[in-house]
PDB file of C-alpha atoms in Angstrom:
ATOM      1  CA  UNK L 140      76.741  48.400 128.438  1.00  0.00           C
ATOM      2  CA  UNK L 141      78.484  51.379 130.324  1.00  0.00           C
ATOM      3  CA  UNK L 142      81.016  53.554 129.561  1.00  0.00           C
ATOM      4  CA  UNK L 143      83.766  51.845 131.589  1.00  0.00           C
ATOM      5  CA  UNK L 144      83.085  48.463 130.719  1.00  0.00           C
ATOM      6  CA  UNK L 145      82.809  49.688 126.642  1.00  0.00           C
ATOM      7  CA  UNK L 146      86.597  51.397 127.118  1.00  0.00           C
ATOM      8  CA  UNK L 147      87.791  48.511 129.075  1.00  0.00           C
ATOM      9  CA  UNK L 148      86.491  45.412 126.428  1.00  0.00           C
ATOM     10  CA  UNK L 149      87.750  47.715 123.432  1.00  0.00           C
ATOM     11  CA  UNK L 150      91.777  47.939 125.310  1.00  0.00           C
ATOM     12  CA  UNK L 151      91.445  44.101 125.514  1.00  0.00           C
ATOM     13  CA  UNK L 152      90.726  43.574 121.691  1.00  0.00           C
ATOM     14  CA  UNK L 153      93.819  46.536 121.017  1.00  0.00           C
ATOM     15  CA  UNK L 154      96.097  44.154 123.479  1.00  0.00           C
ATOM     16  CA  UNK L 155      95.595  41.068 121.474  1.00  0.00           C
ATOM     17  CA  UNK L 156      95.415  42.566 118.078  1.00  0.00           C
ATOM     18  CA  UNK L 157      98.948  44.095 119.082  1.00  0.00           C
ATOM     19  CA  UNK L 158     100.229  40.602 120.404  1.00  0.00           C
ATOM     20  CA  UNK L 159      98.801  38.630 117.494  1.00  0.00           C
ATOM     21  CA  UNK L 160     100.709  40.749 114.491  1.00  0.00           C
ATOM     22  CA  UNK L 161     103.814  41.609 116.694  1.00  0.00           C
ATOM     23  CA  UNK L 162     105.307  38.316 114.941  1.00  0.00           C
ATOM     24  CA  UNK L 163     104.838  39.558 111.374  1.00  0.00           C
ATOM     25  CA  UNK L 164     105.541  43.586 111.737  1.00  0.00           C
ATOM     26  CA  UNK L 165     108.956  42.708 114.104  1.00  0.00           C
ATOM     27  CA  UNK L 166     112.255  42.722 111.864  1.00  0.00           C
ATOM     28  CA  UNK L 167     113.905  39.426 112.803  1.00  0.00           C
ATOM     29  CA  UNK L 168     117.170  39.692 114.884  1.00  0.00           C
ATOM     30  CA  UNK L 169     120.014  40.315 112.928  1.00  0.00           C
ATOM     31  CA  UNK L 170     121.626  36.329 113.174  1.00  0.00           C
ATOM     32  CA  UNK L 171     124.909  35.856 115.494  1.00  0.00           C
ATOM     33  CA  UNK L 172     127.787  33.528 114.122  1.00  0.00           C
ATOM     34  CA  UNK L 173     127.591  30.051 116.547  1.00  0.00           C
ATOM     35  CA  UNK L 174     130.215  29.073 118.466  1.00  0.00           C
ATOM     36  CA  UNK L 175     133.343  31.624 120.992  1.00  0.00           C
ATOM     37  CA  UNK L 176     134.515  34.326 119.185  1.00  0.00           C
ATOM     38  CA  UNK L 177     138.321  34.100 117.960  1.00  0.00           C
ATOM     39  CA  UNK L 178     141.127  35.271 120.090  1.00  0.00           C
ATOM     40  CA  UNK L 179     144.314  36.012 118.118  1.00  0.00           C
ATOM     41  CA  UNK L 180     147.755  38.061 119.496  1.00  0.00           C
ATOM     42  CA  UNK L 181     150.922  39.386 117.831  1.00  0.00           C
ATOM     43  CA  UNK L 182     154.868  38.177 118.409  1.00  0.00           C
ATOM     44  CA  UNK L 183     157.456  40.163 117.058  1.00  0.00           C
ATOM     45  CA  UNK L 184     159.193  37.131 114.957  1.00  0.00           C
ATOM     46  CA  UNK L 185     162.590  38.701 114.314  1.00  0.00           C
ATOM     47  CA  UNK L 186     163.049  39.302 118.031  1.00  0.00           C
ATOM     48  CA  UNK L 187     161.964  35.624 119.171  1.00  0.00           C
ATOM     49  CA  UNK L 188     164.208  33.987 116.402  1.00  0.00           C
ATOM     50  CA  UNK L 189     167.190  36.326 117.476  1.00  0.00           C
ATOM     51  CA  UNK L 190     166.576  35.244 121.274  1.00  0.00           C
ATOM     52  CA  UNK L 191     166.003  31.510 120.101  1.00  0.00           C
ATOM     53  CA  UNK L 192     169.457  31.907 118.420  1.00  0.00           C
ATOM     54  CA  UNK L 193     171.129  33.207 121.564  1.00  0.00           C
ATOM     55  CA  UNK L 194     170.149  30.566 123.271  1.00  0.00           C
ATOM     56  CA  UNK L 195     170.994  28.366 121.096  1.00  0.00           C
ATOM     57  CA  UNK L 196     174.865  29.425 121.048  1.00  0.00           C
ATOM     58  CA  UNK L 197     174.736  29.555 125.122  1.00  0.00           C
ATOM     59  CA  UNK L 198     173.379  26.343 125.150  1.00  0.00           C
ATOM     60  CA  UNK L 199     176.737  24.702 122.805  1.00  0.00           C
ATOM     61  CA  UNK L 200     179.714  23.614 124.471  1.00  0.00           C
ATOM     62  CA  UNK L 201     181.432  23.997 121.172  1.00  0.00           C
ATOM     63  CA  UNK L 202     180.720  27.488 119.943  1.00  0.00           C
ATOM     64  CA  UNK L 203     183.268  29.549 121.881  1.00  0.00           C
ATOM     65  CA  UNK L 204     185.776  27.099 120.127  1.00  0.00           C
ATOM     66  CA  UNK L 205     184.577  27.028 116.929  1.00  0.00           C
ATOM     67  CA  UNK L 206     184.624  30.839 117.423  1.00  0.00           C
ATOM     68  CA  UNK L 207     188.012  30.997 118.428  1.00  0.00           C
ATOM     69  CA  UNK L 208     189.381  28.165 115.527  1.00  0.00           C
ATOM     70  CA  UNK L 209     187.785  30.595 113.023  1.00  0.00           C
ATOM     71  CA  UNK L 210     189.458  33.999 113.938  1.00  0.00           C
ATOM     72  CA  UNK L 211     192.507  32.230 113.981  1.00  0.00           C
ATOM     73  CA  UNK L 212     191.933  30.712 110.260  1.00  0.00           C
ATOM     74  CA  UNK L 213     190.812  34.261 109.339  1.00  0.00           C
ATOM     75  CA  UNK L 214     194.271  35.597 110.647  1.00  0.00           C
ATOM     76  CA  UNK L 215     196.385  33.137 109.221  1.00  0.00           C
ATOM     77  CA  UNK L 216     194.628  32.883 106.000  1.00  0.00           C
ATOM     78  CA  UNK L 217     195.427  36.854 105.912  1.00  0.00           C
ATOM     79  CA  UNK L 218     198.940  36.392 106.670  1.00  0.00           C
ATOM     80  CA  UNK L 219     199.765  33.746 103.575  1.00  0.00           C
ATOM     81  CA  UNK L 220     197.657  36.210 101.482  1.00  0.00           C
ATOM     82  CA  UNK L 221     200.267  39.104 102.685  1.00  0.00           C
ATOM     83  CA  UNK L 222     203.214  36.938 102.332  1.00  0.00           C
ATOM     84  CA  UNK L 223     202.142  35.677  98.662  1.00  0.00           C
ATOM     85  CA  UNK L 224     201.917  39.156  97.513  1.00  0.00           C
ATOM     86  CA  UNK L 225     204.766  40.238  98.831  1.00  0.00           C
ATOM     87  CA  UNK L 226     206.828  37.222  97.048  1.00  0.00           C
ATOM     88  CA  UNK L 227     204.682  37.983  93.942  1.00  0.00           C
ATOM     89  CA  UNK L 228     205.977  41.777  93.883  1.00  0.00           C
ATOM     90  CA  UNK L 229     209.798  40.957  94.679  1.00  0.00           C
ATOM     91  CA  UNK L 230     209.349  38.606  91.419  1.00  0.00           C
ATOM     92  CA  UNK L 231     208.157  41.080  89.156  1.00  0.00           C
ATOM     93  CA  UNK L 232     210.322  43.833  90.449  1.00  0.00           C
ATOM     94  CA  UNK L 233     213.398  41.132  89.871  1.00  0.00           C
ATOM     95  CA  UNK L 234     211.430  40.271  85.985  1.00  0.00           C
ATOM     96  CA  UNK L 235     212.015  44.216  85.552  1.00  0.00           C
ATOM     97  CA  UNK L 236     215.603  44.287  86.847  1.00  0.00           C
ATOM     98  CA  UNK L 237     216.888  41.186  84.975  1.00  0.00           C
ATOM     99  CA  UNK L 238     215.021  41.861  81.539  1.00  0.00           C
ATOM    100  CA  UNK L 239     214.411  45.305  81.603  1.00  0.00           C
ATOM    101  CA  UNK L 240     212.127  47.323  79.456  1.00  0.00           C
ATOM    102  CA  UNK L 241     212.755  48.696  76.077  1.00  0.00           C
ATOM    103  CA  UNK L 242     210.017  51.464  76.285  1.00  0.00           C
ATOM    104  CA  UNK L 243     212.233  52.728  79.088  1.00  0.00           C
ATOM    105  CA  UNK L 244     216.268  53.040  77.318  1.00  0.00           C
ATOM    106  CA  UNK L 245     215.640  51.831  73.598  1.00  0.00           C
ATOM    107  CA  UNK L 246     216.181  55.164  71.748  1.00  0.00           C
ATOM    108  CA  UNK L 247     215.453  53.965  68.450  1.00  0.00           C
ATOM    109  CA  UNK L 248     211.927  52.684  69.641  1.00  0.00           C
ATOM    110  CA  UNK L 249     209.269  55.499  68.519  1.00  0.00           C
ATOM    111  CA  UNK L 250     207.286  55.155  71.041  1.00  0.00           C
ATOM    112  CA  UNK L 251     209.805  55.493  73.874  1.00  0.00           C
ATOM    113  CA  UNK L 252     209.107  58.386  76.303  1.00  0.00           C
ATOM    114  CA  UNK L 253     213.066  59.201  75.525  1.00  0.00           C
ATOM    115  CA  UNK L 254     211.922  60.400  71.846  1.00  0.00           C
ATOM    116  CA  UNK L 255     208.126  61.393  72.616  1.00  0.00           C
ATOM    117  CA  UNK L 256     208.510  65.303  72.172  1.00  0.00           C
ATOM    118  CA  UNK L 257     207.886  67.394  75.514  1.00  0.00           C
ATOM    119  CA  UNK L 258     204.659  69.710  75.380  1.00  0.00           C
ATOM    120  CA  UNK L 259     204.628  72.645  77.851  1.00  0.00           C
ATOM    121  CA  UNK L 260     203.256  71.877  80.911  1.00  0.00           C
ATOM    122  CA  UNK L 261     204.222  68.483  80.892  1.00  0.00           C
ATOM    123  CA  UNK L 262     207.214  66.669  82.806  1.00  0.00           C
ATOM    124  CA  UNK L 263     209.325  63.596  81.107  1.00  0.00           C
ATOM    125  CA  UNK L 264     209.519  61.715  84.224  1.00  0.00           C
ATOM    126  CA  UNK L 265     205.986  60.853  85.032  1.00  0.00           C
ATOM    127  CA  UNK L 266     205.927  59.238  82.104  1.00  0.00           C
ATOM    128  CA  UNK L 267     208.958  57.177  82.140  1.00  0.00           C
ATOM    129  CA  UNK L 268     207.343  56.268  85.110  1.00  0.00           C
ATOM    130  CA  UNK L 269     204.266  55.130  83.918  1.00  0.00           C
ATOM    131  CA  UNK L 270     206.400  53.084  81.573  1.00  0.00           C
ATOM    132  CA  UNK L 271     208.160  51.688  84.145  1.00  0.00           C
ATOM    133  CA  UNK L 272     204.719  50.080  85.875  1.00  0.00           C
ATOM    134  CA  UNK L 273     203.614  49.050  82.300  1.00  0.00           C
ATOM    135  CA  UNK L 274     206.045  47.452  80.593  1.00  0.00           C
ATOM    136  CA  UNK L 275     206.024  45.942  76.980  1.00  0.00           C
ATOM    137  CA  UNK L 276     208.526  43.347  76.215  1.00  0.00           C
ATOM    138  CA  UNK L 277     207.760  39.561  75.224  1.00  0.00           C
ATOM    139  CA  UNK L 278     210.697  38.825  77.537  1.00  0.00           C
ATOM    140  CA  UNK L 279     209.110  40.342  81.149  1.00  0.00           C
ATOM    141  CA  UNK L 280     205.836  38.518  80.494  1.00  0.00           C
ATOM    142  CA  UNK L 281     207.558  35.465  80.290  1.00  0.00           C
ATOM    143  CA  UNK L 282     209.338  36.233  83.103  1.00  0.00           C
ATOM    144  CA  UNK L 283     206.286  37.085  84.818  1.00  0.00           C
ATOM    145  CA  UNK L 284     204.566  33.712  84.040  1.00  0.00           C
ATOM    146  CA  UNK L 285     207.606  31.514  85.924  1.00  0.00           C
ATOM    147  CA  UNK L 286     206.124  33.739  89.347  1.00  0.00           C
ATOM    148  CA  UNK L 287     203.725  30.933  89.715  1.00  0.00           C
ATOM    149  CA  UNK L 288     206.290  28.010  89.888  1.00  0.00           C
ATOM    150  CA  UNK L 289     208.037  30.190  92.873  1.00  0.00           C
ATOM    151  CA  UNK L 290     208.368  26.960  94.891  1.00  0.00           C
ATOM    152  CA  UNK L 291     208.136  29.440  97.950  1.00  0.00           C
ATOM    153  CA  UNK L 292     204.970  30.916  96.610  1.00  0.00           C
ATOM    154  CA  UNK L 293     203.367  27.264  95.820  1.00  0.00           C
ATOM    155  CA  UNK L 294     203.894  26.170  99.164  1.00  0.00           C
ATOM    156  CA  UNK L 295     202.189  29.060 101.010  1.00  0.00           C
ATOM    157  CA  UNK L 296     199.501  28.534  98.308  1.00  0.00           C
ATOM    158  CA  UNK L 297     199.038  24.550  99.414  1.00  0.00           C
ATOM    159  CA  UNK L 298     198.935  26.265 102.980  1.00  0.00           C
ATOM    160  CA  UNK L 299     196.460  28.636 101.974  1.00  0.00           C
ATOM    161  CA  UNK L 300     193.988  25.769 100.669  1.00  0.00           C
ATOM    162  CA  UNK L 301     194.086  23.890 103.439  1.00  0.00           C
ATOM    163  CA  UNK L 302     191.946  26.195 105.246  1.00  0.00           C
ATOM    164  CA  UNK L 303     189.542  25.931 102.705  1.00  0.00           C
ATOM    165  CA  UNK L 304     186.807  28.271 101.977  1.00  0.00           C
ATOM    166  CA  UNK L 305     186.471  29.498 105.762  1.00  0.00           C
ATOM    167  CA  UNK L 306     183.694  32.317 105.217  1.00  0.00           C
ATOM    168  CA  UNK L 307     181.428  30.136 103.146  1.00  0.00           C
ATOM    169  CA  UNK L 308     181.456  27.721 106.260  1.00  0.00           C
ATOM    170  CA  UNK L 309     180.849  30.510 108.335  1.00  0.00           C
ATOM    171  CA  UNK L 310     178.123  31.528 106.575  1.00  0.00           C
ATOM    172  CA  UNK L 311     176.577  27.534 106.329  1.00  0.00           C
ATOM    173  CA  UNK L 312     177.015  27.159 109.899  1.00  0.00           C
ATOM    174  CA  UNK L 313     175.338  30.564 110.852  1.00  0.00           C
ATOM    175  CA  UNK L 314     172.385  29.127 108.229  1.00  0.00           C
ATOM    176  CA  UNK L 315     171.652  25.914 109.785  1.00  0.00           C
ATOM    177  CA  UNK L 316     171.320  27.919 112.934  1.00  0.00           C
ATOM    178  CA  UNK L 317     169.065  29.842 112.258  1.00  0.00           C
ATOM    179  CA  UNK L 318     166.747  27.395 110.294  1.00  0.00           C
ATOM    180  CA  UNK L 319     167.106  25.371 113.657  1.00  0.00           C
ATOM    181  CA  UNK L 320     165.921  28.501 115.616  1.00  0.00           C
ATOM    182  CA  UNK L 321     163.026  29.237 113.307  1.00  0.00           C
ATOM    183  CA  UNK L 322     162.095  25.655 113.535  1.00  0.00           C
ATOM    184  CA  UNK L 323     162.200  25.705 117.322  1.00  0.00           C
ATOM    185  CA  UNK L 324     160.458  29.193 117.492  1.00  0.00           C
ATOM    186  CA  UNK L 325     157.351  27.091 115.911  1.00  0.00           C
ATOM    187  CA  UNK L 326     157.304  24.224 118.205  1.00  0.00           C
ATOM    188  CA  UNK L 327     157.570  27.026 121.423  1.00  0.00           C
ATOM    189  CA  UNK L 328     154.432  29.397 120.090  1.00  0.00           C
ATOM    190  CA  UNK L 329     152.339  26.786 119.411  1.00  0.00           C
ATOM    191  CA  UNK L 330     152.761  24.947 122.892  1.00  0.00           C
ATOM    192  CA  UNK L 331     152.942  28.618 124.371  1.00  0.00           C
ATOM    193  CA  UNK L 332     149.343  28.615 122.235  1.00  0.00           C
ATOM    194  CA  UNK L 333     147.385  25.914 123.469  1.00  0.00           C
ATOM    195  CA  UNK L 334     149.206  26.338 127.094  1.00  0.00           C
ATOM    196  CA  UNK L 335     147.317  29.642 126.947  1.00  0.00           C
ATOM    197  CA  UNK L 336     144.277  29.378 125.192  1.00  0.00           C
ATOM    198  CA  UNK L 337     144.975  31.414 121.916  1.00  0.00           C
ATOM    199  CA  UNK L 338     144.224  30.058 118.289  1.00  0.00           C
ATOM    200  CA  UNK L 339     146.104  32.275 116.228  1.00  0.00           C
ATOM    201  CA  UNK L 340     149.766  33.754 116.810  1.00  0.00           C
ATOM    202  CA  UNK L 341     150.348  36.651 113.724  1.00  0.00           C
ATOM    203  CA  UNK L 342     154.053  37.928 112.991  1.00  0.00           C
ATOM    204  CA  UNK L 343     153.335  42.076 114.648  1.00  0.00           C
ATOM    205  CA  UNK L 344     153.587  43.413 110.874  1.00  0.00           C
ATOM    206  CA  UNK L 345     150.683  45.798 110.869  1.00  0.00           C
ATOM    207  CA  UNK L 346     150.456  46.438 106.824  1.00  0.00           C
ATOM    208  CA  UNK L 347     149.603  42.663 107.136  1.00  0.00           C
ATOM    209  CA  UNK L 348     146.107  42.912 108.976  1.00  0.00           C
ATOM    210  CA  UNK L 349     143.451  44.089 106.516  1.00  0.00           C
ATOM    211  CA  UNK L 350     141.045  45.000 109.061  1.00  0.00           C
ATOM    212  CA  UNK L 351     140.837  44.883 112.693  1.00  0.00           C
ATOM    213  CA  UNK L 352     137.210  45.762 113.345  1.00  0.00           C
ATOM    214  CA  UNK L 353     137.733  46.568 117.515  1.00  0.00           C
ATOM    215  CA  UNK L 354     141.245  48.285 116.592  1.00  0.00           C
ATOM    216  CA  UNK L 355     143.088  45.875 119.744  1.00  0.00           C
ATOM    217  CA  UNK L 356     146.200  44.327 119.568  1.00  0.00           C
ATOM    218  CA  UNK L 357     147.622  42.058 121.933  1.00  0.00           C
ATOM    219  CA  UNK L 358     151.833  41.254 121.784  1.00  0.00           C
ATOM    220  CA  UNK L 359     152.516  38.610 123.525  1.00  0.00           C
ATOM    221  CA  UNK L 360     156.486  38.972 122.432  1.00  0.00           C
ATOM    222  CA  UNK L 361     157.880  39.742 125.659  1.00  0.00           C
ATOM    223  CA  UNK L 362     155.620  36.943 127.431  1.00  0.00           C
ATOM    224  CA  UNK L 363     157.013  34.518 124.624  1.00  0.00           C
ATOM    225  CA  UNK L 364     160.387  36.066 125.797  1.00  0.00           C
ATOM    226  CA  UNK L 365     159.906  34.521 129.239  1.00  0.00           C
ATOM    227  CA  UNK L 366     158.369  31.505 127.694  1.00  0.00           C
ATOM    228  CA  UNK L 367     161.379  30.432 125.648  1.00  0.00           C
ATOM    229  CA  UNK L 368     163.603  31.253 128.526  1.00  0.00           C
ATOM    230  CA  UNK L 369     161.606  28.738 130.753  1.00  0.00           C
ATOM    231  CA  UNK L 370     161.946  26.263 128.377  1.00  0.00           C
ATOM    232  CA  UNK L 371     165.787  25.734 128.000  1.00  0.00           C
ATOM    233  CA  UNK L 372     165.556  21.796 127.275  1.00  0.00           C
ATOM    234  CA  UNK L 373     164.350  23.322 123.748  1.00  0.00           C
ATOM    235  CA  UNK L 374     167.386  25.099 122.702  1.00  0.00           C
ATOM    236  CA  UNK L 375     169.753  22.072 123.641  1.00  0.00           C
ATOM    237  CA  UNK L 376     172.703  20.718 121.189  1.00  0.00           C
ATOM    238  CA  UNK L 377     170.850  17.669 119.394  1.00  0.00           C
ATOM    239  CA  UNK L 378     171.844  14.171 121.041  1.00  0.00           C
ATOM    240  CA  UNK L 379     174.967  12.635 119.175  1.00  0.00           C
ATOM    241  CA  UNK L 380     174.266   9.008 118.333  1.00  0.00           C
ATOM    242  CA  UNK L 381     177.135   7.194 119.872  1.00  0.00           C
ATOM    243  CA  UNK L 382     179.327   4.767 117.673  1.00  0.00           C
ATOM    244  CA  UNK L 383     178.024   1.093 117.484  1.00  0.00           C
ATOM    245  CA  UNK L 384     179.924  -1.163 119.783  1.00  0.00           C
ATOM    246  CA  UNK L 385     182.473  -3.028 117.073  1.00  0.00           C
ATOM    247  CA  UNK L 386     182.503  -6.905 118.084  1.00  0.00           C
ATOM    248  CA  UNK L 387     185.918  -8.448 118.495  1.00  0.00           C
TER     249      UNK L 387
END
């Protein structure tokens, strides 16, 4: 056999030596998870729920009157309040005219400022006048109890009540609106979702994310911005159910 043919049957015997263990001295491939890999953006919540609101307010008839009935309630609920005390101060002023006050004149009380000795420095008639605001006989407290049976101050009272409890209402109404918005705001992302192909919609609160392995974030909040605003059928007053027809 010659030289050539010795160096040319010994590479064939190296080729398919190599091509027979390649198999068992390869490390596998590392396996890849089946199926698309998951998309998933970020909406800034409290801005879409404050737009959904907005919308919400432009899209009632009623709201500018309901606005305006309430700022009047506020104002005339103030008023009564101002007139009440007013009445309520007259009274006790007239309880301390008519009955008068014994720590005030009564010279043989001990505890009158009249017979309180004077130390230097200090002045006799800041303290009668202290007196004056407190007073301390049986006969101005009972005085002071007749204030409520003012017939005056009961009937701005029964006026005042009427207008019932105007800032808890307030604060029901501007509840129910926003659990409406928040409630819309869900129906809107997730037909903004499928219309555009994403799986996932996160609130954009970054402590929130544990790890984000390619460090990309997409916000899709002003996009979701446009959406709701294209969508204004959403953010309509509910339909009123009219009255059943009453046979004769």
């Amino acid at each position: 056999m010659s030289q050539k043919l010795a160096v040319s049957f010994i590479l064939t015997l190296l080729t398919g030596c190599g091509q027979l263990q390649s198999p068992a001295s390869q490390a596998p491939a590392a396996a890849r998870p089946a199926g698309p890999e998951i998309r998933w953006v970020v909406a800034d919540t409290r801005k879409l729920t404050e737009a959904v609101e907005i919308a919400i307010i432009n899209a009632d008839p009623d709201y500018q009157t309901e606005k305006k009935r309430y700022a009047d309630s506020k104002q005339a609920q103030q008023l009564l309040r101002e007139q009440i005390d007013e009445l309520e101060q007259a009274d006790k002023r007239k309880c301390i005219d008519e009955r008068g006050n014994p720590r005030q004149n009564d010279p043989n009380n001990s505890s009158s400022p009249l017979n309180t000795p004077m130390l230097r420095g200090f002045s006799r008639p800041s303290r009668l006048s202290a007196e004056i605001q407190r007073p301390n006989k049986p006969s101005y407290w009972d005085c002071v109890k007749t204030i409520a049976e003012d017939p005056l101050i009961s009937d701005l009272r029964t006026q005042q009540s009427r207008f019932g409890n105007i800032e808890q209402q307030r604060r029901n109404t501007e509840r129910e609106r926003r659990q409406r918005a928040e409630t819309i705001l869900s129906k809107l992302a997730a037909d903004y979702g499928q219309a555009h192909g994403y799986p996932l919609i996160l609130n954009n609160i970054s402590q929130y994310v544990l790890f984000n392995r390619n460090k990309v974030v997409l916000d899709v909040t002003d996009d979701l911005l446009d959406y709701i605003a294209a969508h204004p059928e959403a953010t309509q007053p509910p339909a009123v159910a009219a009255d059943p027809a009453v046979n004769p």
